[in-house]
CSV table of C-alpha atoms and ligand atoms in Angstrom, one decimal:
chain,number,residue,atom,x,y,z
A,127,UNK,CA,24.9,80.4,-15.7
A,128,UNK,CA,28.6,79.3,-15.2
A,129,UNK,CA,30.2,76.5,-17.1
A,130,UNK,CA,30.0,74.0,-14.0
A,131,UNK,CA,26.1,74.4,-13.9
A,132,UNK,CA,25.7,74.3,-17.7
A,133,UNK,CA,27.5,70.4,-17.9
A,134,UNK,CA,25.7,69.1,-14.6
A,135,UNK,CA,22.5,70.3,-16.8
A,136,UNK,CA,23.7,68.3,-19.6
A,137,UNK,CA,24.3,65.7,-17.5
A,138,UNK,CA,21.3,65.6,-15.7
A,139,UNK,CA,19.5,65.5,-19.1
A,140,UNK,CA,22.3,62.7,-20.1
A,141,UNK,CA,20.4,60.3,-17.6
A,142,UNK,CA,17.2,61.2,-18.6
A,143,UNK,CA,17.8,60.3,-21.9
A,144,UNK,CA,19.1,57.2,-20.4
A,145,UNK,CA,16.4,56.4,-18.6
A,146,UNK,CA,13.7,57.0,-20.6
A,147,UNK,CA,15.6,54.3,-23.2
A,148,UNK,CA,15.8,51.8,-20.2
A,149,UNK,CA,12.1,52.4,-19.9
A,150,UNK,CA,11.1,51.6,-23.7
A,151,UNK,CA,13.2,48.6,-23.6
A,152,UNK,CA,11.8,47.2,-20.4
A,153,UNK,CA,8.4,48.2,-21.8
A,154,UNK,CA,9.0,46.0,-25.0
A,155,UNK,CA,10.8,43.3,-23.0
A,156,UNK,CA,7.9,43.0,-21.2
A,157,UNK,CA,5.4,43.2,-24.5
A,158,UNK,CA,7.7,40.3,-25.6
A,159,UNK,CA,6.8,38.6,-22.4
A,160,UNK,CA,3.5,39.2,-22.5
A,161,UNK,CA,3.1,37.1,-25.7
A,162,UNK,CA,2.7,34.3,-24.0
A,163,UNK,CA,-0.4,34.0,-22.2
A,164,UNK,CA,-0.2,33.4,-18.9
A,165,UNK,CA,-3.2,31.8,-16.5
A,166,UNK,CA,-4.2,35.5,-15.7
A,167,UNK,CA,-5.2,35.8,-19.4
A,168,UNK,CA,-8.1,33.8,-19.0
A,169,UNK,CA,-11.7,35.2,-18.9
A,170,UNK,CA,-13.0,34.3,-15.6
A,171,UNK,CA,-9.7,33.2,-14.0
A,172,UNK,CA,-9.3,36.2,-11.4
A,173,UNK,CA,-6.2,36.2,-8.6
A,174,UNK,CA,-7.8,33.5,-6.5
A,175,UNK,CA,-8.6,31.3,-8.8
A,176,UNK,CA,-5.3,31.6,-10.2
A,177,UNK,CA,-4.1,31.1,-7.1
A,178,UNK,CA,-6.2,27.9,-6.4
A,179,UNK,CA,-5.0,26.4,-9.5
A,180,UNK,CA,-1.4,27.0,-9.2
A,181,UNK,CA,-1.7,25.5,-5.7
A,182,UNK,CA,-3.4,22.4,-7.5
A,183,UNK,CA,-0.2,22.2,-10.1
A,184,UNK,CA,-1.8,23.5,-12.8
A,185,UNK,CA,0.5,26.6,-13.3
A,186,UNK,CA,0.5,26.9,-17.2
A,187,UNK,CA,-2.2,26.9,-19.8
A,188,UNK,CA,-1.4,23.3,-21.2
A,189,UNK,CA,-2.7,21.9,-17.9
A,190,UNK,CA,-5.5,23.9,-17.9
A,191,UNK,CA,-6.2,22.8,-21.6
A,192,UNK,CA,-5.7,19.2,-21.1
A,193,UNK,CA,-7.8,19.2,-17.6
A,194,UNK,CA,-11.4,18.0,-17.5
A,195,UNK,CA,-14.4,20.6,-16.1
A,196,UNK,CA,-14.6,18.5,-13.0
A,197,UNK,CA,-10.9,19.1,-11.9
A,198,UNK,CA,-11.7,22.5,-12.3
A,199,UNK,CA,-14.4,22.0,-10.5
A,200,UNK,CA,-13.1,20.5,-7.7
A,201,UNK,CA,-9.8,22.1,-7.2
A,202,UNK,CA,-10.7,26.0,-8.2
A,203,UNK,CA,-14.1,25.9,-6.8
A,204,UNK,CA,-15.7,27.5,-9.5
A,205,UNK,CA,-18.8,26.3,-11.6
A,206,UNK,CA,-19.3,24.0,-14.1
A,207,UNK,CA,-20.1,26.6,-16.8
A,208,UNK,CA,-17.3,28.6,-15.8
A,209,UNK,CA,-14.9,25.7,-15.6
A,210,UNK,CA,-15.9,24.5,-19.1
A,211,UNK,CA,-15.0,28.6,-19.9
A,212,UNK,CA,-12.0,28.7,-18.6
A,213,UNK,CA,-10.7,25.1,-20.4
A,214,UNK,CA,-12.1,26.8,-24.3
A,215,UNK,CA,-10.2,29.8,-22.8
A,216,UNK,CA,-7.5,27.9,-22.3
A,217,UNK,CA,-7.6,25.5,-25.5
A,218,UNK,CA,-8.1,28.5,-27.7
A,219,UNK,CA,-5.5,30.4,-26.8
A,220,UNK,CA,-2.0,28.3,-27.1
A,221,UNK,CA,-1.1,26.0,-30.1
A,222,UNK,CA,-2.0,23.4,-29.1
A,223,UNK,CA,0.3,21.4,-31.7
A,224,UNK,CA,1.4,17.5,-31.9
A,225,UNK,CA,4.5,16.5,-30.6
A,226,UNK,CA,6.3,14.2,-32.9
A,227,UNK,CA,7.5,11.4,-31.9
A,228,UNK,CA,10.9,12.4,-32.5
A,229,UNK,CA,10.2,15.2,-29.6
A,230,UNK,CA,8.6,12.4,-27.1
A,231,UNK,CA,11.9,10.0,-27.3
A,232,UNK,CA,13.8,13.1,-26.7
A,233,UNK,CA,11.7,13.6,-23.5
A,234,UNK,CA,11.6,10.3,-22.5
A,235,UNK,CA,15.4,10.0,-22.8
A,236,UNK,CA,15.5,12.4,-20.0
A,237,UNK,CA,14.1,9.7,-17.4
A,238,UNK,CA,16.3,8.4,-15.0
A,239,UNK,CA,15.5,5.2,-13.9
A,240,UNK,CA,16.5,4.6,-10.0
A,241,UNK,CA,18.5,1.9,-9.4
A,242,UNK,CA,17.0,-0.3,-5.6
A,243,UNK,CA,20.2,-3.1,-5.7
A,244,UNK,CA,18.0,-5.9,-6.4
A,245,UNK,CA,18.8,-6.6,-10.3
A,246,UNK,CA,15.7,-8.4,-10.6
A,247,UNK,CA,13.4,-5.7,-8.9
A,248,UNK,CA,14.9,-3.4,-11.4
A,249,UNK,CA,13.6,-5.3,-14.4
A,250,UNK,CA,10.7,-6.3,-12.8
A,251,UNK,CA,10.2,-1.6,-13.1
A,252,UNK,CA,11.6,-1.4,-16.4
A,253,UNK,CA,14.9,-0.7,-15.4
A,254,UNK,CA,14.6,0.9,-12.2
A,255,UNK,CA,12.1,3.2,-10.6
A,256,UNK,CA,11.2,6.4,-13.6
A,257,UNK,CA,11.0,9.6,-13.0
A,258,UNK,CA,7.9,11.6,-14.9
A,259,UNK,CA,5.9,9.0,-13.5
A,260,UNK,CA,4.0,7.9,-10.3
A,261,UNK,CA,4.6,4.5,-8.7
A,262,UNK,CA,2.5,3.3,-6.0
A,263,UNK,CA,4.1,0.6,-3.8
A,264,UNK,CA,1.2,-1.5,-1.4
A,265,UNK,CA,1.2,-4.5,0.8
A,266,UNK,CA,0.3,-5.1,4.7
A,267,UNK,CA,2.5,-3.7,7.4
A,268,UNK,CA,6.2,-5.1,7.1
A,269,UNK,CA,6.4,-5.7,3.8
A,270,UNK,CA,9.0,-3.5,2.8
A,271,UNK,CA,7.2,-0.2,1.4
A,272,UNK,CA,9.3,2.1,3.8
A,273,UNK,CA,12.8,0.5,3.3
A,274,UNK,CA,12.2,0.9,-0.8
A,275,UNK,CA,11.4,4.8,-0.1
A,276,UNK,CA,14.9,4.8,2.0
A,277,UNK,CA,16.7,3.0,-0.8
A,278,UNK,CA,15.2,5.3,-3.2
A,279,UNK,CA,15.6,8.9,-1.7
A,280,UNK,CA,19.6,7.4,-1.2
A,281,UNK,CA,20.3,5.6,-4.7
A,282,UNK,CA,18.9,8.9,-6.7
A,283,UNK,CA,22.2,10.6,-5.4
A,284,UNK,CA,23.6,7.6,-8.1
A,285,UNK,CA,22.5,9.1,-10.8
A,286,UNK,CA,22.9,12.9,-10.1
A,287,UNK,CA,24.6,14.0,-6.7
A,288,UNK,CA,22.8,17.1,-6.9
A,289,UNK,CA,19.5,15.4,-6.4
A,290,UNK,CA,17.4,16.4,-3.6
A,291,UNK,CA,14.7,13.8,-2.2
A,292,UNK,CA,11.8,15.5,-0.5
A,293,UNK,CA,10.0,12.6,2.2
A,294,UNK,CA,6.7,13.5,3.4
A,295,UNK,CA,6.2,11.4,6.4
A,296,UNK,CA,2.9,10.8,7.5
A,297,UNK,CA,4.1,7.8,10.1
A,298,UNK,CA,7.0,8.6,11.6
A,299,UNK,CA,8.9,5.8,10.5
A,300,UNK,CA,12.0,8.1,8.2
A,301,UNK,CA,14.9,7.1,10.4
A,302,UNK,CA,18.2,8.9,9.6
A,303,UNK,CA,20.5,6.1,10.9
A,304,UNK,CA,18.8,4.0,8.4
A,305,UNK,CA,20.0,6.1,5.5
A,306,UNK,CA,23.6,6.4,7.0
A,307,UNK,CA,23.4,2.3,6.5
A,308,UNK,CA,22.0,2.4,3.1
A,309,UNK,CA,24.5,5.1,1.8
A,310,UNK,CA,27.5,3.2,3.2
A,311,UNK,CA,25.9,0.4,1.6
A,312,UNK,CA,26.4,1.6,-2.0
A,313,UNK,CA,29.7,3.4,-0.8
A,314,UNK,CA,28.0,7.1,-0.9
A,315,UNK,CA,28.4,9.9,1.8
A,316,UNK,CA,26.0,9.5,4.4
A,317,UNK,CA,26.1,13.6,5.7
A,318,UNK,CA,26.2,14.3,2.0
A,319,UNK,CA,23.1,12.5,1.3
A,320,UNK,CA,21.6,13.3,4.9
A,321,UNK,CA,21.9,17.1,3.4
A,322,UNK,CA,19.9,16.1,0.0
A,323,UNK,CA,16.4,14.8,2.0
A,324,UNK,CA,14.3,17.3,2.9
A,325,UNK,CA,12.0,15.5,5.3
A,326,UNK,CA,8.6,16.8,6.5
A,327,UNK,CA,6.3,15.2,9.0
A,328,UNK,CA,2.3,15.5,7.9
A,329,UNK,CA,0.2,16.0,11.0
A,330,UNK,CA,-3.2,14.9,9.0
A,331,UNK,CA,-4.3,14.7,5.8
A,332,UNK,CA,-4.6,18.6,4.7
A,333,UNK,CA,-1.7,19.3,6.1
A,334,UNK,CA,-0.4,16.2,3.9
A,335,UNK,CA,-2.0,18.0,0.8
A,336,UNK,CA,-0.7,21.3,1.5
A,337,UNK,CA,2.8,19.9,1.6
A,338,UNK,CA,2.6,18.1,-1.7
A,339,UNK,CA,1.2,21.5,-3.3
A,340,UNK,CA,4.6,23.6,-1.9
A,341,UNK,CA,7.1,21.2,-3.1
A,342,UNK,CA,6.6,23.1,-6.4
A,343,UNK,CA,7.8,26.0,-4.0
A,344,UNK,CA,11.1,24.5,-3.3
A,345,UNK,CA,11.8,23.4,-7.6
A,346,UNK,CA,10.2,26.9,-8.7
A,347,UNK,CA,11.5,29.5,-6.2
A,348,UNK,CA,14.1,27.8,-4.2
A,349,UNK,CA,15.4,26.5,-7.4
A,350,UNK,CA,15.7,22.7,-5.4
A,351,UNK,CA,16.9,19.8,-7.8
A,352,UNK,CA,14.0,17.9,-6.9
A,353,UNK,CA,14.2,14.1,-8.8
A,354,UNK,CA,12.1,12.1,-6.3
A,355,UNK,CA,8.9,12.9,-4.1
A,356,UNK,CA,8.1,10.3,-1.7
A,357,UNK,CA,4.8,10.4,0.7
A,358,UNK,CA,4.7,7.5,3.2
A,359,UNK,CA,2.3,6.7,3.7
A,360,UNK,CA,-0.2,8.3,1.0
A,361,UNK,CA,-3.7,7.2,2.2
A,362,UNK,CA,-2.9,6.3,6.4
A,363,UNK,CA,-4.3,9.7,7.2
A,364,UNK,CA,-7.3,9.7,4.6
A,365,UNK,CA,-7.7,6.5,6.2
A,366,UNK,CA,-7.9,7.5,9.8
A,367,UNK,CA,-9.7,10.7,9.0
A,368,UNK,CA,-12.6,9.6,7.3
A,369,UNK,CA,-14.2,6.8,8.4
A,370,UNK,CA,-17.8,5.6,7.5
A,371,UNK,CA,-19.3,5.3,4.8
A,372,UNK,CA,-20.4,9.2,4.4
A,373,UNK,CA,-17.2,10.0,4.3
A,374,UNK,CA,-15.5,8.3,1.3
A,375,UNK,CA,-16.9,10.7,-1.4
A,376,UNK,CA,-15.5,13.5,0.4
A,377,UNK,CA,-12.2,11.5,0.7
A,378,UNK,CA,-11.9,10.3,-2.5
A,379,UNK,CA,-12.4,14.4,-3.8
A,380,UNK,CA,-9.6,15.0,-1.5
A,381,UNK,CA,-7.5,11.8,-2.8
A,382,UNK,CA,-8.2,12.4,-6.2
A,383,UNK,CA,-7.0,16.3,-5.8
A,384,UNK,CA,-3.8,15.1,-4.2
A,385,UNK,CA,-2.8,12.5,-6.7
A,386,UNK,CA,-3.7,15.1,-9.7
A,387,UNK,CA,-1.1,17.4,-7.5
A,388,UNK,CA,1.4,14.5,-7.3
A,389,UNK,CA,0.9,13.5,-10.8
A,390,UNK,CA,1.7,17.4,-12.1
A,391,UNK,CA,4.8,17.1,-10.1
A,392,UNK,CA,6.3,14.4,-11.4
A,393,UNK,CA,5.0,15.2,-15.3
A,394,UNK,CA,6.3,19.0,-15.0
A,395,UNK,CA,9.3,18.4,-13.5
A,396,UNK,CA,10.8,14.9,-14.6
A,397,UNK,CA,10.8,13.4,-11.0
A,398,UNK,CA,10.3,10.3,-9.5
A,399,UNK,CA,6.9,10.5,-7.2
A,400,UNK,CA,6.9,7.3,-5.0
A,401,UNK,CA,3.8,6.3,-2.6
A,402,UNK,CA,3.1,4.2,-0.3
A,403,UNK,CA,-0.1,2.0,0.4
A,404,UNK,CA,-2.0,0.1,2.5
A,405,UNK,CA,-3.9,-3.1,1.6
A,406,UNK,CA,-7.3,-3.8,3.1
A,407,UNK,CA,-8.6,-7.5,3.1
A,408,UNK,CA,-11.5,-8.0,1.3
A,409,UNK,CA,-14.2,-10.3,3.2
A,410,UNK,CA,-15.8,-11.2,-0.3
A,411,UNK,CA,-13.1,-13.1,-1.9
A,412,UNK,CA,-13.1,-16.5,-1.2
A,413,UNK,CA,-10.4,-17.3,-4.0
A,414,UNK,CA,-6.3,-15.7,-4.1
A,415,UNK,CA,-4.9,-13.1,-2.0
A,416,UNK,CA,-8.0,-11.1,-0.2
A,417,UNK,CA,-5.9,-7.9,0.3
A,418,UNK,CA,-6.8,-5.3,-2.1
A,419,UNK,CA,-5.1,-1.4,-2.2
A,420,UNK,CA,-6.7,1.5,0.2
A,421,UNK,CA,-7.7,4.3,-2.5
A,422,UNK,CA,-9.4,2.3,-5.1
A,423,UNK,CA,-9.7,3.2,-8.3
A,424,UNK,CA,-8.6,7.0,-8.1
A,425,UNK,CA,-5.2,5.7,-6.5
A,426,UNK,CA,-4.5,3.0,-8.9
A,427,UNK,CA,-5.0,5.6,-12.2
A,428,UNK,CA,-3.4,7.8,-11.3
A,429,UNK,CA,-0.2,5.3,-10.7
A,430,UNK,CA,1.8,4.7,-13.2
A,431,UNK,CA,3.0,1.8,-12.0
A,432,UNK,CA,1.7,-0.4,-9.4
A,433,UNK,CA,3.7,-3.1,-7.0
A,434,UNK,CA,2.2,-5.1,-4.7
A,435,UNK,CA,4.6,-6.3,-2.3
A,436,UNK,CA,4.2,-9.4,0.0
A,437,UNK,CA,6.3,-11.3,2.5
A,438,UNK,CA,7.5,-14.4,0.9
A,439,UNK,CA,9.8,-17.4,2.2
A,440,UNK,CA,12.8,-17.0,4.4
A,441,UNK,CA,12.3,-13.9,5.2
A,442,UNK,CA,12.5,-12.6,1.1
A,443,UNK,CA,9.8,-10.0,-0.2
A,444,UNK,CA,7.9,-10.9,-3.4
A,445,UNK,CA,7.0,-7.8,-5.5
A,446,UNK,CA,4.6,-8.4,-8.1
A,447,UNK,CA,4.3,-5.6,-10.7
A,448,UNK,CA,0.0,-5.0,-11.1
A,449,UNK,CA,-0.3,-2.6,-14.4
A,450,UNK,CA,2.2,-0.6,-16.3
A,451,UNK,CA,1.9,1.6,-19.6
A,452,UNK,CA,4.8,-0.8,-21.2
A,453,UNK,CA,5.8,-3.5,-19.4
A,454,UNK,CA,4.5,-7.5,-18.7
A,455,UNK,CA,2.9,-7.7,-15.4
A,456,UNK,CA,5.7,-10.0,-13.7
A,457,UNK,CA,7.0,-10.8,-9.9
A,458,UNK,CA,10.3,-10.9,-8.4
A,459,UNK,CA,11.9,-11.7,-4.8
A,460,UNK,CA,14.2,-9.8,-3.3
A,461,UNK,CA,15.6,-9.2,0.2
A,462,UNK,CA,15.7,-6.1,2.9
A,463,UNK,CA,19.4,-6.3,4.2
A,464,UNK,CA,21.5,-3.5,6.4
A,465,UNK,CA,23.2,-2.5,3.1
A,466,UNK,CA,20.5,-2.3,0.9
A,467,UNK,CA,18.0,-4.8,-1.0
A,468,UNK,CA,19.3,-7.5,-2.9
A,469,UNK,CA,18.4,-10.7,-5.1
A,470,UNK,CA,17.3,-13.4,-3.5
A,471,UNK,CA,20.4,-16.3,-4.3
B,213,GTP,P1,4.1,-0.4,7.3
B,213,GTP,O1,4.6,0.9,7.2
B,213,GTP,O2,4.0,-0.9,8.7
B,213,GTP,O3,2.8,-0.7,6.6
B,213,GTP,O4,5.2,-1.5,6.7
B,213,GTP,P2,6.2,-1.2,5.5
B,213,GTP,O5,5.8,-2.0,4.4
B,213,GTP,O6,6.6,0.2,5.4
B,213,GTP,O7,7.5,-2.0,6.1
B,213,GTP,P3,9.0,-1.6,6.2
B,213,GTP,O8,9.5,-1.1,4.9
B,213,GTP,O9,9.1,-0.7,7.4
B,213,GTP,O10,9.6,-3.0,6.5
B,213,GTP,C1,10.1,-3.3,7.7
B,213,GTP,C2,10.9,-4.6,7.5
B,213,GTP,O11,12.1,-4.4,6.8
B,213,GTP,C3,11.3,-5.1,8.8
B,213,GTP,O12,10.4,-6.0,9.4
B,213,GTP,C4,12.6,-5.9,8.5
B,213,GTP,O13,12.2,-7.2,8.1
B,213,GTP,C5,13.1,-5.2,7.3
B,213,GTP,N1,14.3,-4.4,7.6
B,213,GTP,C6,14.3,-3.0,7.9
B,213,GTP,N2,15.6,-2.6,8.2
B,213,GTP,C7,16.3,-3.7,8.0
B,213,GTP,C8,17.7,-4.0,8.1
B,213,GTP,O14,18.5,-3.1,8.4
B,213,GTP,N3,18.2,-5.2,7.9
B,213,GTP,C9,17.4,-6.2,7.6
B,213,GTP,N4,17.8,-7.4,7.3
B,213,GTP,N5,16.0,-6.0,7.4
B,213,GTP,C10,15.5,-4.8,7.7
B,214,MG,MG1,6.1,1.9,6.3
C-alpha cells in the first residue's frame, strides 16, 4: 500500500471518528430534549389525538393539566375515562409549581394595552384594549364594532411596528381604504400597515374555526409577530348556520371550542384577541335595554372583558363596559370620525 492510500485511510477513519462523536452528542442533545415531556408522552394520547389537541391550542402539558375532562372530551373526541387519563397523565408529570407573585407582575408587565384615540374609551378598558386577554365588543348593526376592529388592527403598529394583525372576516365588511384613513389619522404608513394585516374571509362557521386554529401556524412556524386577533363577526355564521332550537347545543359545543381556541391564543402568546357580537332583543323584558349578546353564557366567560356598544346622541356611540377581572363597570361616549375615534367634546 503506497503512502497516498495509507493517509486517505487515515482520513477516512478521521471522519468516522468525527461522526460517530456528532452522533453521541446529537444522541444526548436530544436525551436533554427529551426531559421535557412533550403531549406524545402521555398514556393514551396517540398521533391523532395529539393532533386534535394541538389543533384545539392545547399544545403543551400545562393546558392539558389545567383543562377539564369535558374539553377533552369535546375537542379530542376521546372518552370520559380516557380524558380524565390523559389530564392525571398530564398533572403528574410536570411541576406543576406556584408562580409567585413576583413572576405574574413580571408577566403582566408584558401587556400592551392598545391605544383607540378616544381617551375616555381607553380608561373606560383599563388603559386601552390588553393583550393576553379576550374582549368581546356587542351592540345592533351600526354601532361601531367593525370601525373599533379597524382602529385596533392599525393603532397596535403604535406600540410595536413589527406587529402583525390577523382579521378573520366573516362579513365582508374589512375595507382597505378604511385603514389607509385610519393610519393617516395617527400619522402612520398606510402600505406599511396594509402589509402587517393578514386578512382572511370565513366562508361558514368551520371554516371560521379552522382559521382560528392555524393562526398558531403563522406565530409557531411562520414565526409571525402576532399581537392582535380580530374575528368579525364571531357568532354571524353560528347564527345563520344553526337555527332552531335543536341546534343550539350543537352550536354552543362548537362556540365553546372556538372561544377555548381563541382564549389559548391570546394566553400563550400575549395577544390582543378582539370579537365582535351581535345583540338579540329579548321579548321578555319589559324593563331597560331588551338587547342581550348572541352566544350567551359560553361567549361572555370566556371574554375577558365585555363592551356593549350603543348609538347614543348626535351621532356619538356610548360604550358601556359589562364585567371585567379589575375594573368598575363604567360607560363612555365617543365618536367614529375619518381619522379615527375620538372624545365626544
Ligand atoms: P354590524 O357589523 O352591521 O353589526 O355593525 P357594526 O357595529 O360593525 O358597525 P360599524 O363599525 O360598521 O359602524 C358603521 C358606522 O360607523 C357607520 O354607520 C358610520 O356612522 C360610522 N363610520 C364608519 N366610517 C366612518 C367614517 O369614515 N367617518 C365617520 N364620521 N363615521 C364613520
Ligand atoms: Mg360590523
Amino acid at each position: 500500500m503506497d503512502i497516498q492510500a495509507i493517509t486517505q485511510q487515515e482520513d477516512i477513519l478521521q471522519e468516522e471518528i468525527i461522526e460517530e462523536k456528532i452522533t453521541k452528542k446529537n444522541k444526548k442533545m436530544t436525551k436533554e430534549e427529551a426531559k421535557e415531556p412533550t403531549l406524545y408522552d402521555l398514556p393514551g394520547v396517540g398521533a391523532a389525538t395529539a393532533e386534535k389537541l394541538e389543533s384545539a391550542g392545547y399544545n403543551n402539558l400545562m393546558s392539558v393539566a389545567v383543562a377539564s375532562v369535558g374539553q377533552l372530551v369535546d375537542v379530542a373526541g376521546v372518552t370520559e375515562a380516557n380524558a380524565r387519563k390523559i389530564i392525571n397523565a398530564a398533572r403528574s408529570s410536570m411541576n406543576m409549581g406556584f408562580e409567585s407573585g413576583q413572576a405574574l407582575l413580571a408577566k403582566r408587565e408584558k401587556i400592551i394595552k392598545i391605544q383607540t384615540g378616544s381617551q375616555n374609551l381607553n380608561q373606560l378598558v383599563g388603559g386601552g384594549f390588553e393583550t393576553s386577554a379576550i374582549t368581546e365588543v356587542f351592540g345592533e348593526f351600526g354601532s361601531g364594532k367593525t370601525q373599533i376592529a379597524h382602529v385596533l388592527a392599525v393603532r397596535i403598529q403604535e406600540q410595536d411596528p413589527s406587529a402583525i394583525a390577523v382579521y378573520v372576516d366573516t362579513e365582508n365588511t374589512f375595507r382597505p381604504e378604511r385603514i389607509n384613513q385610519l393610519s393617516q389619522g395617527v400619522g402612520l404608513d398606510p402600505d406599511k400597515v396594509l402589509k402587517n394585516i393578514k386578512v382572511a374571509r370565513a366562508y361558514n362557521s368551520d371554516h371560521q374555526m379552522l382559521l382560528a386554529e392555524k393562526i398558531n401556524d403563522l406565530i409557531i412556524k411562520d414565526k409571525l409577530n402576532v399581537k392582535l386577533v380580530v374575528i368579525d363577526s364571531l357568532t354571524a355564521h353560528f347564527r345563520a348556520e344553526f337555527i332552531g332550537r335543536g341546534t343550539l347545543a350543537e352550536r354552543q359545543q362548537k362556540l365553546n371550542r372556538h372561544m377555548h381556541v381563541l382564549l389559548r391564543l391570546a394566553d400563550t402568546h400575549n395577544l390582543t384577541v378582539l370579537v365582535t357580537n351581535q345583540v338579540m332583543s329579548k321579548p321578555d323584558m319589559f324593563f331597560g335595554d331588551p338587547t342581550t349578546a348572541i352566544g350567551g353564557h359560553i361567549v361572555a366567560h370566556a371574554s375577558t372583558f365585555r363592551i356593549y356598544l350603543r348609538k347614543g346622541k348626535k351621532g356619538s356611540r356610548v360604550a358601556k363596559l359589562i364585567d371585567s377581572p379589575n375594573l368598575p363597570e363604567g360607560e363612555c361616549a365617543f365618536m367614529v370620525e375619518q381619522s379615527g375615534l375620538t372624545d365626544v367634546n
